[in-house]
């Protein structure tokens, strides 16, 4: 059988209901309290996001183009960008995404950022657990990686709480928002790993 005849894994838009939180695909028209574009421009200006997860959303035009790119990723099944929302108020809390790094081999990577008011509340952990389960069970991922700067210990704690074992350190592997190449920790989970128990809330 030729590789061309083998169906590649794909991301199909879906909402992930976590009770008080909901993960919704980013798309034009997404209902967000205060407006999606205004929220993204505010996120782009946050120092922590600007350092570890730089957004090309410094003005409304860039923010709209950003949403269009994310929506395009959903349309072709290559990129799954979710807005993390308060399920009651539609307040934007952050964003979490899966992207294929080797689609044919089922290899994906997870990334996320949170707005300041959402930090320290376990939201990144819950969202990472949810998108990981979704990536394995419905998107056909075989392995999901999580990489973060060594100087970003908060993301290391998220990886540990989500049972992403540390596999090693990637030296000077990625240029972050400060313009410097930082060492990164590489964590990963396999579809065959036992799913972690949900933490007490």
PDB file of C-alpha atoms in Angstrom, residues 1-93:
ATOM      1  CA  UNK A   1       0.000   0.000   0.000  1.00  0.00           C
ATOM      2  CA  UNK A   2       1.424   3.423  -0.904  1.00  0.00           C
ATOM      3  CA  UNK A   3       1.794   6.080   1.774  1.00  0.00           C
ATOM      4  CA  UNK A   4      -0.437   8.343  -0.323  1.00  0.00           C
ATOM      5  CA  UNK A   5      -3.370   5.983   0.275  1.00  0.00           C
ATOM      6  CA  UNK A   6      -3.016   6.062   4.074  1.00  0.00           C
ATOM      7  CA  UNK A   7      -5.345   8.588   5.725  1.00  0.00           C
ATOM      8  CA  UNK A   8      -3.431  11.145   7.733  1.00  0.00           C
ATOM      9  CA  UNK A   9      -4.587  12.061  11.242  1.00  0.00           C
ATOM     10  CA  UNK A  10      -6.544  15.284  11.319  1.00  0.00           C
ATOM     11  CA  UNK A  11      -7.997  17.846  13.709  1.00  0.00           C
ATOM     12  CA  UNK A  12     -11.782  18.158  13.464  1.00  0.00           C
ATOM     13  CA  UNK A  13     -13.371  21.172  15.213  1.00  0.00           C
ATOM     14  CA  UNK A  14     -15.057  20.349  18.506  1.00  0.00           C
ATOM     15  CA  UNK A  15     -15.881  22.063  21.775  1.00  0.00           C
ATOM     16  CA  UNK A  16     -14.411  20.441  24.897  1.00  0.00           C
ATOM     17  CA  UNK A  17     -16.677  20.955  27.917  1.00  0.00           C
ATOM     18  CA  UNK A  18     -14.828  20.977  31.262  1.00  0.00           C
ATOM     19  CA  UNK A  19     -17.748  22.179  33.358  1.00  0.00           C
ATOM     20  CA  UNK A  20     -16.780  25.677  34.474  1.00  0.00           C
ATOM     21  CA  UNK A  21     -14.433  25.923  31.484  1.00  0.00           C
ATOM     22  CA  UNK A  22     -14.975  25.263  27.800  1.00  0.00           C
ATOM     23  CA  UNK A  23     -12.406  24.964  25.016  1.00  0.00           C
ATOM     24  CA  UNK A  24     -13.804  26.345  21.751  1.00  0.00           C
ATOM     25  CA  UNK A  25     -12.085  26.441  18.353  1.00  0.00           C
ATOM     26  CA  UNK A  26     -10.742  29.864  17.440  1.00  0.00           C
ATOM     27  CA  UNK A  27     -12.648  31.195  14.440  1.00  0.00           C
ATOM     28  CA  UNK A  28     -13.965  34.540  13.210  1.00  0.00           C
ATOM     29  CA  UNK A  29     -17.122  35.372  15.142  1.00  0.00           C
ATOM     30  CA  UNK A  30     -16.122  33.461  18.292  1.00  0.00           C
ATOM     31  CA  UNK A  31     -18.096  34.996  21.146  1.00  0.00           C
ATOM     32  CA  UNK A  32     -15.701  36.307  23.801  1.00  0.00           C
ATOM     33  CA  UNK A  33     -16.552  38.812  26.516  1.00  0.00           C
ATOM     34  CA  UNK A  34     -14.988  42.123  25.559  1.00  0.00           C
ATOM     35  CA  UNK A  35     -14.372  40.949  21.993  1.00  0.00           C
ATOM     36  CA  UNK A  36     -11.921  38.414  20.641  1.00  0.00           C
ATOM     37  CA  UNK A  37      -9.714  40.978  18.885  1.00  0.00           C
ATOM     38  CA  UNK A  38      -9.411  43.227  21.949  1.00  0.00           C
ATOM     39  CA  UNK A  39      -8.540  40.236  24.125  1.00  0.00           C
ATOM     40  CA  UNK A  40      -5.824  39.074  21.737  1.00  0.00           C
ATOM     41  CA  UNK A  41      -4.190  42.488  21.503  1.00  0.00           C
ATOM     42  CA  UNK A  42      -4.161  42.653  25.309  1.00  0.00           C
ATOM     43  CA  UNK A  43      -2.620  39.178  25.464  1.00  0.00           C
ATOM     44  CA  UNK A  44       0.095  40.148  22.989  1.00  0.00           C
ATOM     45  CA  UNK A  45       1.092  43.044  25.270  1.00  0.00           C
ATOM     46  CA  UNK A  46       1.388  40.895  28.409  1.00  0.00           C
ATOM     47  CA  UNK A  47       5.103  40.568  29.329  1.00  0.00           C
ATOM     48  CA  UNK A  48       4.957  36.846  30.148  1.00  0.00           C
ATOM     49  CA  UNK A  49       3.112  35.951  26.955  1.00  0.00           C
ATOM     50  CA  UNK A  50       5.408  38.224  24.949  1.00  0.00           C
ATOM     51  CA  UNK A  51       8.429  36.359  26.335  1.00  0.00           C
ATOM     52  CA  UNK A  52       7.343  32.697  26.194  1.00  0.00           C
ATOM     53  CA  UNK A  53       4.511  32.714  23.608  1.00  0.00           C
ATOM     54  CA  UNK A  54       4.862  35.792  21.370  1.00  0.00           C
ATOM     55  CA  UNK A  55       1.670  36.632  19.478  1.00  0.00           C
ATOM     56  CA  UNK A  56       1.538  38.517  16.185  1.00  0.00           C
ATOM     57  CA  UNK A  57      -1.481  40.444  17.452  1.00  0.00           C
ATOM     58  CA  UNK A  58      -0.132  43.868  18.414  1.00  0.00           C
ATOM     59  CA  UNK A  59      -3.042  45.700  16.747  1.00  0.00           C
ATOM     60  CA  UNK A  60      -6.589  44.830  15.648  1.00  0.00           C
ATOM     61  CA  UNK A  61      -5.541  44.001  12.081  1.00  0.00           C
ATOM     62  CA  UNK A  62      -2.861  41.597  13.257  1.00  0.00           C
ATOM     63  CA  UNK A  63      -5.261  40.044  15.780  1.00  0.00           C
ATOM     64  CA  UNK A  64      -7.869  39.423  13.071  1.00  0.00           C
ATOM     65  CA  UNK A  65      -5.205  37.891  10.821  1.00  0.00           C
ATOM     66  CA  UNK A  66      -4.109  35.676  13.724  1.00  0.00           C
ATOM     67  CA  UNK A  67      -7.646  34.353  14.185  1.00  0.00           C
ATOM     68  CA  UNK A  68      -7.904  33.746  10.443  1.00  0.00           C
ATOM     69  CA  UNK A  69      -4.657  31.702  10.503  1.00  0.00           C
ATOM     70  CA  UNK A  70      -5.920  29.605  13.386  1.00  0.00           C
ATOM     71  CA  UNK A  71      -9.260  29.062  11.671  1.00  0.00           C
ATOM     72  CA  UNK A  72      -7.395  28.025   8.519  1.00  0.00           C
ATOM     73  CA  UNK A  73      -5.505  25.411  10.507  1.00  0.00           C
ATOM     74  CA  UNK A  74      -8.810  23.937  11.624  1.00  0.00           C
ATOM     75  CA  UNK A  75     -10.092  23.915   8.058  1.00  0.00           C
ATOM     76  CA  UNK A  76      -7.192  21.851   6.744  1.00  0.00           C
ATOM     77  CA  UNK A  77      -6.843  19.695   9.860  1.00  0.00           C
ATOM     78  CA  UNK A  78      -3.252  20.720  10.605  1.00  0.00           C
ATOM     79  CA  UNK A  79      -3.642  23.004  13.621  1.00  0.00           C
ATOM     80  CA  UNK A  80      -6.086  22.870  16.533  1.00  0.00           C
ATOM     81  CA  UNK A  81      -6.275  26.231  18.318  1.00  0.00           C
ATOM     82  CA  UNK A  82      -8.766  26.439  21.195  1.00  0.00           C
ATOM     83  CA  UNK A  83      -9.834  29.480  23.181  1.00  0.00           C
ATOM     84  CA  UNK A  84     -10.060  28.658  26.899  1.00  0.00           C
ATOM     85  CA  UNK A  85     -13.255  30.332  28.097  1.00  0.00           C
ATOM     86  CA  UNK A  86     -15.195  30.662  31.323  1.00  0.00           C
ATOM     87  CA  UNK A  87     -18.278  28.648  30.419  1.00  0.00           C
ATOM     88  CA  UNK A  88     -20.649  31.074  32.203  1.00  0.00           C
ATOM     89  CA  UNK A  89     -19.262  34.484  31.285  1.00  0.00           C
ATOM     90  CA  UNK A  90     -17.380  33.721  28.020  1.00  0.00           C
ATOM     91  CA  UNK A  91     -14.351  35.478  29.537  1.00  0.00           C
ATOM     92  CA  UNK A  92     -11.167  34.585  27.645  1.00  0.00           C
ATOM     93  CA  UNK A  93      -8.726  32.886  30.016  1.00  0.00           C
TER      94      UNK A  93
END
